[in-house]
XYZ file of C-alpha atoms in Angstrom:
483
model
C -16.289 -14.503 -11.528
C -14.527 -13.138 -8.943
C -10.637 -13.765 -10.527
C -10.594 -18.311 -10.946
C -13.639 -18.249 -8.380
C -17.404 -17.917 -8.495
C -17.059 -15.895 -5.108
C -14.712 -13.642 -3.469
C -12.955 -14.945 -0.436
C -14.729 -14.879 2.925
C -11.874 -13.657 4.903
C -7.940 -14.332 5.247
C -7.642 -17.678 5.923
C -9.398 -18.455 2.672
C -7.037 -16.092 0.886
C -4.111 -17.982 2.390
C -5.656 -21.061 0.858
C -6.192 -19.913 -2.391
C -2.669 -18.402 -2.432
C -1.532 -21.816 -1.893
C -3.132 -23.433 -4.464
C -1.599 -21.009 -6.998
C 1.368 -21.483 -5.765
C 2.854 -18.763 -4.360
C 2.794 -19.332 -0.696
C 5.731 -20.336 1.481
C 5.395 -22.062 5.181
C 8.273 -21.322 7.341
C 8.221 -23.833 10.096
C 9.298 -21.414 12.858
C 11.361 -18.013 12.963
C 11.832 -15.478 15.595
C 10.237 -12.380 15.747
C 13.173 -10.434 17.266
C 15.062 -9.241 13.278
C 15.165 -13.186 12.435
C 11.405 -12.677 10.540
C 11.952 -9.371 9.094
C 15.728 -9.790 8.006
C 13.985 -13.314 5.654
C 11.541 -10.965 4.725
C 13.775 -8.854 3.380
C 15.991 -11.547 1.570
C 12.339 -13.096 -0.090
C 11.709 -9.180 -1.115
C 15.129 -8.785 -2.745
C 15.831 -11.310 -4.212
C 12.423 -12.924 -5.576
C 11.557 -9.485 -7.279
C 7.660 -8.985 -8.239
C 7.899 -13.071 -8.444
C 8.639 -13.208 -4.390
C 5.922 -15.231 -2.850
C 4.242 -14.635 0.469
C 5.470 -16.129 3.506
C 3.223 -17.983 6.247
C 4.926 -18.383 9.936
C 3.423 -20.981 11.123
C 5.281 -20.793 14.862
C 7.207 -17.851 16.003
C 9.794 -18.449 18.750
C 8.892 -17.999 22.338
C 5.655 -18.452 21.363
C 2.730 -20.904 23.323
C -0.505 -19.105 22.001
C -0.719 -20.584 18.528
C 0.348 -17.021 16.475
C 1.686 -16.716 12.894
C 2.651 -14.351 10.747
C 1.460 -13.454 6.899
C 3.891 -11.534 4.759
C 3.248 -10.172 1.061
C -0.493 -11.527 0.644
C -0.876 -9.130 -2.759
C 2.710 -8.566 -3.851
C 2.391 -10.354 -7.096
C 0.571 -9.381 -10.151
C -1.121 -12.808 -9.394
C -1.995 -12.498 -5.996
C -3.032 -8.583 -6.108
C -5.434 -9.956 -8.924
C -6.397 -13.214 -6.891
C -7.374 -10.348 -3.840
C -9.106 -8.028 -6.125
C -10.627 -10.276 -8.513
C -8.922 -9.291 -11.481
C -8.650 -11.493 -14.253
C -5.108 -13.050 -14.590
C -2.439 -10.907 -15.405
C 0.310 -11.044 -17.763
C 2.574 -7.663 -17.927
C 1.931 -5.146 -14.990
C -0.276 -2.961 -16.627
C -2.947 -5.489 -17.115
C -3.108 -4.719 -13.467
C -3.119 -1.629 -13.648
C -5.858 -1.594 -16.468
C -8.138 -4.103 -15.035
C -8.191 -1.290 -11.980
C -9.432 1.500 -13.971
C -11.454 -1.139 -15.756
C -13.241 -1.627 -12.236
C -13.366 1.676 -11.471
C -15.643 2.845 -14.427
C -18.353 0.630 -12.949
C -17.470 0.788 -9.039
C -19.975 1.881 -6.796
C -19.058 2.327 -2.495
C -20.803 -0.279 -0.847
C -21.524 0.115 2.808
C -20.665 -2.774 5.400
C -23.046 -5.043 6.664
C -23.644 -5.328 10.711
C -23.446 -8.266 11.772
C -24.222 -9.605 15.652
C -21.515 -12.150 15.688
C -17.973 -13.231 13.574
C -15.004 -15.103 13.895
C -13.018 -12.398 15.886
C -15.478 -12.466 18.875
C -14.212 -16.186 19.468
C -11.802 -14.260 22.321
C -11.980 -10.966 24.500
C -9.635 -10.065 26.847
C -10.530 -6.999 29.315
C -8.834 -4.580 31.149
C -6.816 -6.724 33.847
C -6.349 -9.074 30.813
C -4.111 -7.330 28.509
C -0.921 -7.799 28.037
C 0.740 -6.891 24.698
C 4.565 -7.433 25.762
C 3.133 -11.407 25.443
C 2.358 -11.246 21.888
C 5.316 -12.050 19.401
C 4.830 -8.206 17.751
C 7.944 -8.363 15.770
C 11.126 -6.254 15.768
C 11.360 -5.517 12.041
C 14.478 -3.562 11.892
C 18.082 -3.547 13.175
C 17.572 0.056 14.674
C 14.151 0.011 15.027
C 12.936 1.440 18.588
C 10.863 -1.491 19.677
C 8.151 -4.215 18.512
C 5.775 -3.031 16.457
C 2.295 -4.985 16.410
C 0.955 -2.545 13.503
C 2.394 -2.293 10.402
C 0.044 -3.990 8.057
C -2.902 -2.473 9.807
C -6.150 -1.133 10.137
C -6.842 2.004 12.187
C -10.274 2.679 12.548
C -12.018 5.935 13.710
C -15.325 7.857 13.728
C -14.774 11.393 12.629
C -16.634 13.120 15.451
C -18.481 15.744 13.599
C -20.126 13.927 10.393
C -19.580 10.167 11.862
C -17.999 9.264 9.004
C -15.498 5.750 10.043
C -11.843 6.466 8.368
C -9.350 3.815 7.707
C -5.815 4.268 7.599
C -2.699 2.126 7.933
C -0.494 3.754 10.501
C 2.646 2.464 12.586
C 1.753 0.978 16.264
C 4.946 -0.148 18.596
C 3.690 -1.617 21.480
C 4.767 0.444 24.693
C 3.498 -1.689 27.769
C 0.832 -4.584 28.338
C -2.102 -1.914 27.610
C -0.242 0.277 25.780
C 0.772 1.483 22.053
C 1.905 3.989 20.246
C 0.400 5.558 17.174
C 2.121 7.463 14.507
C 0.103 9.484 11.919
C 2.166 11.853 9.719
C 0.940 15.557 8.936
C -2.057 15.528 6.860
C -3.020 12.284 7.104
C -6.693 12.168 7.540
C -6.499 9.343 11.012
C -4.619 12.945 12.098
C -6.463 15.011 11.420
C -9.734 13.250 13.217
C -7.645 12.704 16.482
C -7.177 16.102 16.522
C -10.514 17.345 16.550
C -11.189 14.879 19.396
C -8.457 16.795 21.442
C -9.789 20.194 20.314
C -12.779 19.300 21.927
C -10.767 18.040 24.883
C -12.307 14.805 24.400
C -10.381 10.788 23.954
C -10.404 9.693 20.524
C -11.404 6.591 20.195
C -9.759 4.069 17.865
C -9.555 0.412 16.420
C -6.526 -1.267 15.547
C -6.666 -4.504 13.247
C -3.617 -6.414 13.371
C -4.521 -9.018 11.122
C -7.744 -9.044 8.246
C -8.378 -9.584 4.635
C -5.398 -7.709 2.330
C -8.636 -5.889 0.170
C -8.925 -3.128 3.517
C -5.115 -2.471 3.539
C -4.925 -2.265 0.189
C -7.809 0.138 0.685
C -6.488 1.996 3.707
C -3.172 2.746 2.464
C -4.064 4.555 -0.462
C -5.444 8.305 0.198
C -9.313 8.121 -0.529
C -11.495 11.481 -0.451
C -12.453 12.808 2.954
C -15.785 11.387 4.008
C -15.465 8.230 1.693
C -15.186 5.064 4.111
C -12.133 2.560 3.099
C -15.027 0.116 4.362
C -17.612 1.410 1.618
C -14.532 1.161 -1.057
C -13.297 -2.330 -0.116
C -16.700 -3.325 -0.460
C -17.286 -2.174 -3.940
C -13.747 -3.928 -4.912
C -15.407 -6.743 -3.663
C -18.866 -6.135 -4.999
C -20.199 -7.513 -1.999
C -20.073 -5.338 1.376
C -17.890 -6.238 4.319
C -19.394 -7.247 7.121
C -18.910 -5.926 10.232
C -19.311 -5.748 14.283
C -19.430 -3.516 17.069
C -17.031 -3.018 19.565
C -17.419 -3.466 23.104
C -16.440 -0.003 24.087
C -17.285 2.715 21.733
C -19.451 0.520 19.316
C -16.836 0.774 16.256
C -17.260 -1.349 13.156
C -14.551 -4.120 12.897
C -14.416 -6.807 10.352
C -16.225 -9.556 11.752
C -13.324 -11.961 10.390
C -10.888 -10.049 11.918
C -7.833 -12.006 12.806
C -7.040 -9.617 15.818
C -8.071 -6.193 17.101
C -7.243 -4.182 19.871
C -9.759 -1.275 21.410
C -9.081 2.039 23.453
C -8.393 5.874 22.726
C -5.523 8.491 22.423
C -5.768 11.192 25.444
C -4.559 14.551 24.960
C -1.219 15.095 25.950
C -0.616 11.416 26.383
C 2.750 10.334 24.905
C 5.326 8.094 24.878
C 8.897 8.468 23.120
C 8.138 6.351 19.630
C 10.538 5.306 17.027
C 12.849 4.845 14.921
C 11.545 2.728 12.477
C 12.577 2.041 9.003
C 9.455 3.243 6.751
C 9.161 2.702 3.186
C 11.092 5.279 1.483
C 14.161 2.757 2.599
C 15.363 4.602 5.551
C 15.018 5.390 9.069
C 12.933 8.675 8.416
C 11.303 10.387 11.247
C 13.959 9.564 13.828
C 12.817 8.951 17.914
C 9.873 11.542 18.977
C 7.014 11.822 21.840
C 3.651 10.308 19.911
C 0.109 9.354 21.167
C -0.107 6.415 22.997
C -3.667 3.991 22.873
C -4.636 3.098 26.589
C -5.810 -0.316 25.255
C -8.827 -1.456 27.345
C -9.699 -4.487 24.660
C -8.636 -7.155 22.582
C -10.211 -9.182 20.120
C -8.980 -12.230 18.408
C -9.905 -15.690 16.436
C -7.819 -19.002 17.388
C -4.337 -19.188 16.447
C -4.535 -15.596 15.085
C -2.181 -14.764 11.810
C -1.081 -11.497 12.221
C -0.163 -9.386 8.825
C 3.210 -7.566 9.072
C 4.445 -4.899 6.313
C 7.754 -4.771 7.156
C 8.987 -1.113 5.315
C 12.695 -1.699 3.795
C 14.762 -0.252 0.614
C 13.007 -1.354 -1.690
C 11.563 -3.332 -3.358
C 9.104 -4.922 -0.019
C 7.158 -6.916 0.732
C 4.112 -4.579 -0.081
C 5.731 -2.122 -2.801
C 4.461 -4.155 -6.023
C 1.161 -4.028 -4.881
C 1.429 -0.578 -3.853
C 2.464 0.580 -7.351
C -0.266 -1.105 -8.716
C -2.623 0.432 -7.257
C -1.399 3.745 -6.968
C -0.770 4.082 -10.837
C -4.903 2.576 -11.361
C -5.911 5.921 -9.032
C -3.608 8.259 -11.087
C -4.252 7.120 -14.380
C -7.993 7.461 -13.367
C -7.638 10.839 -11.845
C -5.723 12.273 -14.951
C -8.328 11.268 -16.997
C -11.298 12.488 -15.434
C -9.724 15.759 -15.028
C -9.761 16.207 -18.931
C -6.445 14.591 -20.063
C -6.718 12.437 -23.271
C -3.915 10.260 -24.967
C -2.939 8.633 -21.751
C -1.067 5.070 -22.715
C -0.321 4.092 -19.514
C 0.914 5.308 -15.485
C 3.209 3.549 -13.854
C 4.331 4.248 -10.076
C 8.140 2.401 -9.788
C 9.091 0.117 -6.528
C 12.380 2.262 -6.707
C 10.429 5.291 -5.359
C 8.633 3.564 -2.831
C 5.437 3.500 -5.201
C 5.231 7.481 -4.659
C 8.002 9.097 -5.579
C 9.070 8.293 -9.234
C 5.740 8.530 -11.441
C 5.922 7.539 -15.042
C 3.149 8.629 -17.307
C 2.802 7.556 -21.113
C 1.019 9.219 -23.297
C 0.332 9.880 -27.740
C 1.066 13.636 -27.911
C -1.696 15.641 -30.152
C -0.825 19.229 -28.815
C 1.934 21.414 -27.828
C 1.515 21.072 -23.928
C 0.122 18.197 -23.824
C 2.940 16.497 -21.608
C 3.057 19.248 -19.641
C -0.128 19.017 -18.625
C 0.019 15.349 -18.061
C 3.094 16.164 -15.859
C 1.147 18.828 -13.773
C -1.882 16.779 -13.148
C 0.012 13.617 -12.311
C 2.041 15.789 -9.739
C -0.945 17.580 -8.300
C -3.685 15.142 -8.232
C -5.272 13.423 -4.996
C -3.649 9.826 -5.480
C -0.133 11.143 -6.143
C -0.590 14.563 -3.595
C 1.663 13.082 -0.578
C 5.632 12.920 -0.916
C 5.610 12.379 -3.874
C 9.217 13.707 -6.130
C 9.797 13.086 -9.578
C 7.044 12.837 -12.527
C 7.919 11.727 -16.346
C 5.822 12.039 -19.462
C 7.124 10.073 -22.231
C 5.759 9.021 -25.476
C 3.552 6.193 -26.373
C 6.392 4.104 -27.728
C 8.055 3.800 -24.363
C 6.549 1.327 -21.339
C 6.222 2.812 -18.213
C 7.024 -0.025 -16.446
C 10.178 -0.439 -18.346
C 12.800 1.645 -15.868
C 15.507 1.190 -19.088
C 13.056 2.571 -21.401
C 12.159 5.675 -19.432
C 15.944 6.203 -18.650
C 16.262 6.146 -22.447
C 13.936 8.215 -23.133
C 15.021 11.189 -20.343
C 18.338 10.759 -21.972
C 17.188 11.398 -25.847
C 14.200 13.178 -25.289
C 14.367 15.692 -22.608
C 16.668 18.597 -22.686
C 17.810 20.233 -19.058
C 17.294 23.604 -19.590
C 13.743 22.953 -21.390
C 11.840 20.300 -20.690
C 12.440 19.807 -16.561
C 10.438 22.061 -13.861
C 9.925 22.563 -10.379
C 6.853 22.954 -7.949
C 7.662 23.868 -4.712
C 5.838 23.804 -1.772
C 4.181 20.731 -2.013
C 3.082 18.164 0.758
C 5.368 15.840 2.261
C 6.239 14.796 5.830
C 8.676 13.173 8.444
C 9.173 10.247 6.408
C 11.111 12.432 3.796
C 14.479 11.455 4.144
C 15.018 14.860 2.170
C 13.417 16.986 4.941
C 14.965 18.246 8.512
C 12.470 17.912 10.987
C 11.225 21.306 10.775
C 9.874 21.082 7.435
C 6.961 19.314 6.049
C 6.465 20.366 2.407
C 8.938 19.366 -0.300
C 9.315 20.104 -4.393
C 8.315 18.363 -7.011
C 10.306 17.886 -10.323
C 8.182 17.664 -13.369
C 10.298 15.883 -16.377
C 8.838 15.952 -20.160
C 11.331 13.143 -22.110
C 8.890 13.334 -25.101
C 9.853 13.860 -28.870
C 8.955 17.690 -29.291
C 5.893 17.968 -30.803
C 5.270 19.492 -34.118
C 9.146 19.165 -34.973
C 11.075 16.630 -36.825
C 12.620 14.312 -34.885
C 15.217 11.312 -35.811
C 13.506 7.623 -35.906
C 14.385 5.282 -33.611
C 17.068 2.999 -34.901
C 15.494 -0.885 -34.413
C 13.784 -3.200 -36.355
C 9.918 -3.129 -37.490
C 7.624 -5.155 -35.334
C 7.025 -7.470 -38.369
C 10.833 -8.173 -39.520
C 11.561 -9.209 -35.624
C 8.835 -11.266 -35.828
C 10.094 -12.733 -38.996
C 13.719 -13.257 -37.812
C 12.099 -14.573 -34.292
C 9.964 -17.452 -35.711
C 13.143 -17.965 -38.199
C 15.564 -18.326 -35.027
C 13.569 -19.441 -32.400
C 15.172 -22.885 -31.232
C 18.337 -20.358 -31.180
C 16.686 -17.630 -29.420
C 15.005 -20.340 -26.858
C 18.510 -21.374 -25.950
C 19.579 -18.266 -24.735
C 19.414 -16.916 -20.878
C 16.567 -14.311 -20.284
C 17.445 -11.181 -18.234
């Protein structure tokens, strides 16, 4: 079973419908794309919580070429399971643990070539293009134009072991064959353009605009070098993801693509980019010359939906989802590097799924939490501007932001139980950093009991007297307003 279903979805449209019939889907008749559809966004995000549902656009203003707009496909516990094919969830961890669950078992699978798919239905050439006609939204207030990728899918072929790479980075469109790409420091979509212009060669890249929510799920997380996103989507799925070649430079896109644009990055070719608010909440990264694609193809279905991640304070309309998955990958990568007792990871919306990571764990050593706290700040998953780590006992959820607040405020003393790494990778989306500086630190926080020592017990009642007094006082309980 593949979540309710025998199968997993074939493609977005399928996901829409299933979204629907669990009922957590909204159609808004019309909107614009200029603020109108982000600023709604942004109301859903803030005020729905982790129970927000996803939005469907079914016209945008201005618009006579049948486009529409998908916002927060997986940003429910229900809907990130529905996508992944989780069993239902009830608390977040079950999530989180059906993840790690899935990734005792998971095995890459490669895509499948295929000759034909839905996305081929329309190809525009050079003399064809024109972006500026597309309703690519303007997201922001202060952002520095329409950008068509946000929820996307950039696709290269690292030049030297032919390897494809997926990564989700920001496109804003810069002319009818135009757009802009920006990939922060590190990030490995950088670091394969790069050797392209070492070599004093194009780079040649694909940029989805529009596809199933599994490969952005996938390409937003940081995977190993030389491990596809294609090859780990398709092992999520348990089923590969099939694929075709571009026109161009033969590059594997999803067959059931929604719509895809084809051309390269030239050395030396920029354009001024930005700002745009990104996900830590703020304008980070300011206005700056970045790559620009010299787009030379597009492919699309009918009445393409185009997927938009619009980056805000938080909480998003992708955060949930991110935090999900992000504290699955660290919780696994803890473990496997030796750590025992771990009770549960949690990465919180309130640091934009990266930068405030809770860990629980049952202590059986001196150390033990600091070691938790040094492999949760160090490992692969959590590597990238990332800022605060906790360790707290196994009596306090994760996911519970008034627990852990609790806990740093009983457990952890200043001068003892908080330490810094410095040095450690960040980027231009730091609000923290000036422009000149891409590494930040890294504060490590152990709100545990300390181990070996006597400590005072926790002044509540026994899980079996509230149960008592609950089933006593129940109709009384039931009356009163949840939180």
């Amino acid at each position: 079973m593949y979540n309710d279903y025998p199968k997993p979805h074939e493609d977005l449209r399928e996901l829409v419908d299933r979204i629907d019939k669990l009922g957590q889907l909204v159609r808004v008749p019309e909107a614009d794309p200029d603020l109108e559809l982000g600023t709604l966004i942004e109301l859903v995000a803030h005020r729905g919580g982790e129970g927000a549902p996803a939005l469907l656009f079914e016209k945008l203003a201005g618009d006579g070429k049948g486009f529409r707009v998908l916002s927060g496909a997986t940003n429910s516990a229900q809907r990130l399971a529905l996508t992944m094919g989780f069993p239902r969830p009830d608390h977040p961890l079950d999530a989180v643990n059906s993840y790690r669950e899935r990734m005792q078992t998971h095995q890459p699978i490669p895509p499948s070539e295929v000759d034909s798919g839905p996305v081929l239905e329309n190809i525009l050439r050079e003399g064809e293009i024109d972006l500026t006609a597309i309703p690519a939204p303007r997201l922001h207030e202060l952002d520095g134009g329409r950008y068509l990728g946000t929820d996307d899918l950039v696709i290269m072929q690292d030049p030297d072991d032919g390897w494809v790479n997926i990564g989700t980075y920001r496109s804003m469109v810069q002319g009818p064959d135009r757009t802009g790409l920006w990939i922060s420091p590190g990030k490995q979509g950088r670091q394969i353009r790069e050797k392209y212009f070492a070599q004093g060669k194009p780079c040649p890249v694909l940029i989805s605009c529009g596809h199933d929510p599994l490969l952005f799920l996938a390409s937003g997380n940081e995977l190993r070098w030389g491990l596809s996103e294609y090859d780990y989507a398709g092992g999520h799925r348990g089923a590969p993801i099939e694929v075709v070649r571009s026109e161009l430079y033969g590059l594997p896109m999803p067959a059931a693509a929604e719509f895809v644009i084809e051309g390269e990055l030239h050395p030396g070719e920029t354009a001024p980019e930005g700002p745009f608010g990104e996900f830590t909440g703020y304008y980070a990264g300011g206005r700056s010359e970045q790559p620009v694609v010299r787009v030379r193809r597009v492919y699309h279905r009918d009445n393409p939906i185009l997927t938009v991640a619009s980056p805000i304070r938080p909480p998003s309309n992708f955060s949930y989802s991110k935090c999900v998955m992000k504290a699955g990958m660290v919780w696994d990568e803890i473990e496997r590097a030796g750590l025992s007792g771990v009770r549960g990871v949690w990465c919180h919306e309130a640091g934009a799924a990266r930068m405030f990571t809770v860990v629980s764990i049952k202590q059986a050593y001196a150390g033990h939490a600091k070691q938790a706290a040094l492999l949760a700040a160090s490992c692969q998953s959590s590597s990238y501007l990332g800022r605060f780590v906790v360790v707290v006992d196994d009596d306090i959820d994760p996911t519970n932001t008034f627990d852990v607040l609790w806990a740093m405020s009983t457990r952890c003393d200043p001068a003892q139980d908080i330490d810094l790494i410095r040095g450690t990778w960040s980027g231009p989306l730091d609000p923290r950093l000036d422009r000149a500086t891409t590494t930040n630190s890294r504060a490590l926080i152990t709100a545990v009991r300390p181990f070996g020592r006597e400590f005072p017990a926790v002044a509540e009642a026994s899980p079996e007297l509230r149960d008592r007094v609950a089933a006593k006082f129940a109709e009384l309980l039931d009356r009163l307003p949840t939180s």
